[in-house]
Short mmCIF file of C-alpha atoms in Angstrom, two decimals:
data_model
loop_
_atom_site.label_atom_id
_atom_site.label_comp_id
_atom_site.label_asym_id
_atom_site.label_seq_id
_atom_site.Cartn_x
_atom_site.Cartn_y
_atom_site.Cartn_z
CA UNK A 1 15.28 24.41 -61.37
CA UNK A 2 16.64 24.86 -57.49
CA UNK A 3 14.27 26.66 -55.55
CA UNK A 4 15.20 30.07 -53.54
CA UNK A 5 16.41 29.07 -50.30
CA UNK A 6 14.46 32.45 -48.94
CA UNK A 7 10.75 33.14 -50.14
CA UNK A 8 10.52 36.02 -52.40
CA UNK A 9 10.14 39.16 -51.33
CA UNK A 10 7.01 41.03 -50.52
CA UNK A 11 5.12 43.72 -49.12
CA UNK A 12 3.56 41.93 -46.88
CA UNK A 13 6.33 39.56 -45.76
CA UNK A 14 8.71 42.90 -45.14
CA UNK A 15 5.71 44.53 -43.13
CA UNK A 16 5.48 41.46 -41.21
CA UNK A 17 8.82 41.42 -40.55
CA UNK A 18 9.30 45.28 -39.63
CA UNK A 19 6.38 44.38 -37.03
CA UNK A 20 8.07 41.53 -35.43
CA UNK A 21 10.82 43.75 -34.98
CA UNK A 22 9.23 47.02 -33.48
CA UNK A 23 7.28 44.24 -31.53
CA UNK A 24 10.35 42.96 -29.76
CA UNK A 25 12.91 45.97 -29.70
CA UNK A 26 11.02 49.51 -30.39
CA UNK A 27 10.38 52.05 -33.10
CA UNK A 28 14.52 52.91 -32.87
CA UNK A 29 15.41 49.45 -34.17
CA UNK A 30 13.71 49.59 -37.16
CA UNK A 31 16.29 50.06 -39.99
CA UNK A 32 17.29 49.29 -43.49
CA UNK A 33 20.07 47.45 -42.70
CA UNK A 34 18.49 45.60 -39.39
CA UNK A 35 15.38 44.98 -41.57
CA UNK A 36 17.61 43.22 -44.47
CA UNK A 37 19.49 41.31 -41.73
CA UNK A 38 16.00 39.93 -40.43
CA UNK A 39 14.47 38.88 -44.24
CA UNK A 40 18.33 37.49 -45.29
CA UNK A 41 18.12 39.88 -48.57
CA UNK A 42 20.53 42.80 -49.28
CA UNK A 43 19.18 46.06 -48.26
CA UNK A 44 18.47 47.90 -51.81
CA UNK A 45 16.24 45.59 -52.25
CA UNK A 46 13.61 47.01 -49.73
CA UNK A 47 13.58 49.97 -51.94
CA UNK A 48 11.54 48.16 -54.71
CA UNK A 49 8.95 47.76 -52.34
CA UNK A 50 8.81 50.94 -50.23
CA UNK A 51 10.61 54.18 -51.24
CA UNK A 52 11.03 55.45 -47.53
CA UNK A 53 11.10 54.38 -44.14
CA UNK A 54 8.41 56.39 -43.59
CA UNK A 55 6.45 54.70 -46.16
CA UNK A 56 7.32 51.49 -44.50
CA UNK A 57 6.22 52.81 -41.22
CA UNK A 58 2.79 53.60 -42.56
CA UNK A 59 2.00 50.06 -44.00
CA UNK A 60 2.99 48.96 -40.40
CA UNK A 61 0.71 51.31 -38.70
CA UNK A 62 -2.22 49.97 -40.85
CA UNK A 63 -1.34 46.48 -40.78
CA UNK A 64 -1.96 46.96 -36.91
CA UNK A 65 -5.27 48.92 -37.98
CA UNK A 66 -6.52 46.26 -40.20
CA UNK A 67 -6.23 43.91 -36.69
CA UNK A 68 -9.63 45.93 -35.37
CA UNK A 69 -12.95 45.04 -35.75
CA UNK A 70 -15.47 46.61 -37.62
CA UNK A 71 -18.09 44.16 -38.10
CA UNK A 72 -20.31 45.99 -35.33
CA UNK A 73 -20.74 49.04 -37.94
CA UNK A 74 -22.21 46.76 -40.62
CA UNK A 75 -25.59 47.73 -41.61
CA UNK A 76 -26.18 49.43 -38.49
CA UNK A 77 -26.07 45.64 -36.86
CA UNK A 78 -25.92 47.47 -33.13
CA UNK A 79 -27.05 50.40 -31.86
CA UNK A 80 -24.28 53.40 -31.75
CA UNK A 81 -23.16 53.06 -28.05
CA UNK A 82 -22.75 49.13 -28.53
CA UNK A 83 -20.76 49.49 -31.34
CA UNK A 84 -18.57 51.98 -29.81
CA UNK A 85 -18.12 49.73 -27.15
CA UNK A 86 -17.25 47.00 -29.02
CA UNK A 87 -15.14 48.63 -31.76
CA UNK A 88 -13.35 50.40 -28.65
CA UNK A 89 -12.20 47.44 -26.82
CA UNK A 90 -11.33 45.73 -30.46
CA UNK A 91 -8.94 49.29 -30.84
CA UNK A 92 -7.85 48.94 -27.75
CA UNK A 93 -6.60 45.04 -28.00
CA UNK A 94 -5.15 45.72 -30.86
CA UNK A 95 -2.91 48.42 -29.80
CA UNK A 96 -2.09 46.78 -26.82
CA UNK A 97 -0.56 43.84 -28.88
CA UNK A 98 1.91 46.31 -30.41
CA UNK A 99 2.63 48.99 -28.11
CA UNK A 100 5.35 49.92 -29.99
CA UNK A 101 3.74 51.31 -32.32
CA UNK A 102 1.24 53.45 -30.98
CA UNK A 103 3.43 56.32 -31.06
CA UNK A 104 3.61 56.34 -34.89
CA UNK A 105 -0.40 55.37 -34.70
CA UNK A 106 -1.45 58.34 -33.00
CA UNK A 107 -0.37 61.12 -35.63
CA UNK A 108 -3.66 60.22 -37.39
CA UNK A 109 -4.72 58.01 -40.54
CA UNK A 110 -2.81 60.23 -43.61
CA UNK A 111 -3.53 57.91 -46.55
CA UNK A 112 -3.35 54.84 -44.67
CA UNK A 113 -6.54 52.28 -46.28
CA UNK A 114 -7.65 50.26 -43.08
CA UNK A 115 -7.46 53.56 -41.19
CA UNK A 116 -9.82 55.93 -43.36
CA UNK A 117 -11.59 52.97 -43.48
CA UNK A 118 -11.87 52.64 -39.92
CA UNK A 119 -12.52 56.98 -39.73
CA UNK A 120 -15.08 55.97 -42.51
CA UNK A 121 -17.26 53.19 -40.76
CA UNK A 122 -17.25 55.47 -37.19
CA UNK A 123 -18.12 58.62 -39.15
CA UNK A 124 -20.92 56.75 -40.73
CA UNK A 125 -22.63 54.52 -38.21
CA UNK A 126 -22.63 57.55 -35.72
CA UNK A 127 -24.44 59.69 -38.76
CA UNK A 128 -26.10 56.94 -39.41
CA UNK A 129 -27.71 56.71 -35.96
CA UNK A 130 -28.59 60.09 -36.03
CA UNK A 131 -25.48 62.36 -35.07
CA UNK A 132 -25.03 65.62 -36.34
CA UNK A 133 -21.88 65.27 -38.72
CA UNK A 134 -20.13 67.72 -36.84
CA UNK A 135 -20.71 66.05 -33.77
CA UNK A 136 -19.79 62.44 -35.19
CA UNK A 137 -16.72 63.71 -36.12
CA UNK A 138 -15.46 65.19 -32.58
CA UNK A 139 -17.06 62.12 -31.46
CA UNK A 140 -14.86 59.87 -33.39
CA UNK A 141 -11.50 61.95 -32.53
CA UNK A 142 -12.86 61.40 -28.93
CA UNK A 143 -12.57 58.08 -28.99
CA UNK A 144 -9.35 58.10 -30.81
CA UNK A 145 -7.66 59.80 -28.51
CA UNK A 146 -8.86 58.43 -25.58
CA UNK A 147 -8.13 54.39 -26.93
CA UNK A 148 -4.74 55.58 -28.41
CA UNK A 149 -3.86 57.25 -25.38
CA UNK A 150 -4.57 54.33 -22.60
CA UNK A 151 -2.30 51.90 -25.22
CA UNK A 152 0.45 54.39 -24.70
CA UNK A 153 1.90 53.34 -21.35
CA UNK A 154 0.61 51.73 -18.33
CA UNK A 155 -0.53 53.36 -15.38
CA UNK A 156 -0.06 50.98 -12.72
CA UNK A 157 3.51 50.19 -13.84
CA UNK A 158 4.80 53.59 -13.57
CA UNK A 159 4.67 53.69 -9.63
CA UNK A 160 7.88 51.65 -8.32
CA UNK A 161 7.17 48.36 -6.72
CA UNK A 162 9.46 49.88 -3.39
CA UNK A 163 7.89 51.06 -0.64
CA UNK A 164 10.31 53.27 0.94
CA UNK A 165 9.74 55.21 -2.54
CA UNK A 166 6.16 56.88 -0.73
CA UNK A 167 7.11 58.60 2.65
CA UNK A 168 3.64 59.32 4.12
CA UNK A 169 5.22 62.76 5.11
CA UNK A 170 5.33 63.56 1.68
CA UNK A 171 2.74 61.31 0.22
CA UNK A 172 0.61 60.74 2.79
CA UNK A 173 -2.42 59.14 0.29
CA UNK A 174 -0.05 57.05 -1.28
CA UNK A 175 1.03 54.41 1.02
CA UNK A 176 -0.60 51.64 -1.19
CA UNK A 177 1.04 52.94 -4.15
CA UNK A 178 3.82 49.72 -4.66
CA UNK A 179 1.40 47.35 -4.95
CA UNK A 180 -0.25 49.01 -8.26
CA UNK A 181 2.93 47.63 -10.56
CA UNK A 182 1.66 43.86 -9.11
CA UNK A 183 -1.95 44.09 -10.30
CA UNK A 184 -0.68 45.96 -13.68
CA UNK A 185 -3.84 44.25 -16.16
CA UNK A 186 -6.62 44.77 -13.48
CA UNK A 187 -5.55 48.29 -12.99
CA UNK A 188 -4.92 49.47 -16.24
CA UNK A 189 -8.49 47.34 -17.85
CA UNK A 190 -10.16 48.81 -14.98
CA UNK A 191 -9.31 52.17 -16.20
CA UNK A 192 -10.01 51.75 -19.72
CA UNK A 193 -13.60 49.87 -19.16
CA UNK A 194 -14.56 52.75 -16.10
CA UNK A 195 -13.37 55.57 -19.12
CA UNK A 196 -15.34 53.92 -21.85
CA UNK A 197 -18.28 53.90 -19.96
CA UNK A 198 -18.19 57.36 -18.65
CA UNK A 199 -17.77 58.23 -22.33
CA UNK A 200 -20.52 56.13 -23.61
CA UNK A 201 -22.89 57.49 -20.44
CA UNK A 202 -22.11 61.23 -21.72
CA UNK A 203 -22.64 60.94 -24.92
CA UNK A 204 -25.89 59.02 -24.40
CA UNK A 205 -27.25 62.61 -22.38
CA UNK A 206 -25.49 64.41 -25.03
CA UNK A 207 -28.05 62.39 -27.84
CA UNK A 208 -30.83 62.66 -25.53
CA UNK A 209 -30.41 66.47 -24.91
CA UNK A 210 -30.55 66.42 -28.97
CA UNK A 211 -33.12 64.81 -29.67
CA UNK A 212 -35.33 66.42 -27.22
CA UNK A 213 -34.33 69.53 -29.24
CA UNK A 214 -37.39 71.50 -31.19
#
């Protein structure tokens, strides 16, 4: 018996495939048809594996999730700011290899698996280490947002590369501004890495200031 000149159709080989795509032309591009065009199978056929686009969309989002590390919350292996750390530059890299989708990524984890389970090994660890639940959760939705948002566009390339752009009689503290797009990964990592550690330096008071509590 001949076999199928395409491999059979999966989950994983559509989500794969839907990723490749956001990856290289945006959220917009995603479609049925587009999607059926890239896997050489007839559109309806999508359908027996996710019901909605939406539904698609999530398995996307958590396929990207699934990319971060979490190793550094096993057994309490570090100690909570470390594994922050760590877990936040794993987020980060993660994100920044689909930018596309961080859009989608931000509205939260819904019912998405590697995502609660990511919510679930933060929560923990920072309860774990001796964090009021309360605070571990506003702690955890800290760093959320603040990973999330520096993989949603990059600083340094916002600023046009022309200098004529910056009159000093309007900007006068901006005359260096067109060389920012040219140094794009040192700008934007220096960001992230000076924000982590301003977060990580606060919230170390914040333990000590509760722990020194009666």
């Amino acid at each position: 018996m001949a076999r199928p000149r395409t491999p059979l159709l999966s989950r994983e080989r559509i989500v794969t495939a839907a990723l490749r795509l956001i990856d290289g032309a945006g959220l917009e591009a995603l479609s049925t048809r587009r999607l059926a065009t890239e896997l050489s199978v007839s559109g309806p056929s999508l359908y027996n594996h996710f019901a909605t686009k939406d539904e698609l969309l999530d398995a996307v989002v958590d396929s990207v999730i699934g990319e971060v590390d979490l190793s550094m919350f096993d057994d309490g292996a570090a100690a909570w700011p470390e594994a922050l750390r760590d877990w936040a530059r794993s987020y980060r890299a993660a994100l920044a290899a689909h930018p596309n989708i961080v859009p989608v990524l931000a509205q939260g984890p819904g019912r998405r698996p590697n995502a609660l389970r990511l919510a679930d090994a933060v929560f923990g660890h920072l309860v774990g280490a001796g964090w009021p639940r309360a605070q571990a959760t506003r702690i955890g939705a800290l760093m959320r947002y603040f990973v999330t948002g520096s993989a949603l566009a990059s600083f340094a390339a916002g600023f046009p590369a022309d200098a004529d752009v910056y009159d000093a009689a309007d900007y006068p503290h901006l005359g260096e501004a067109h060389r920012l797009a040219g140094h794009r990964g040192s700008v934007d990592e220096g960001a992230f890495e000076t924000g982590l550690e301003a977060l990580l330096d606060g919230l170390a008071l914040r333990f000590e200031r509760l722990a020194a509590r009666p």
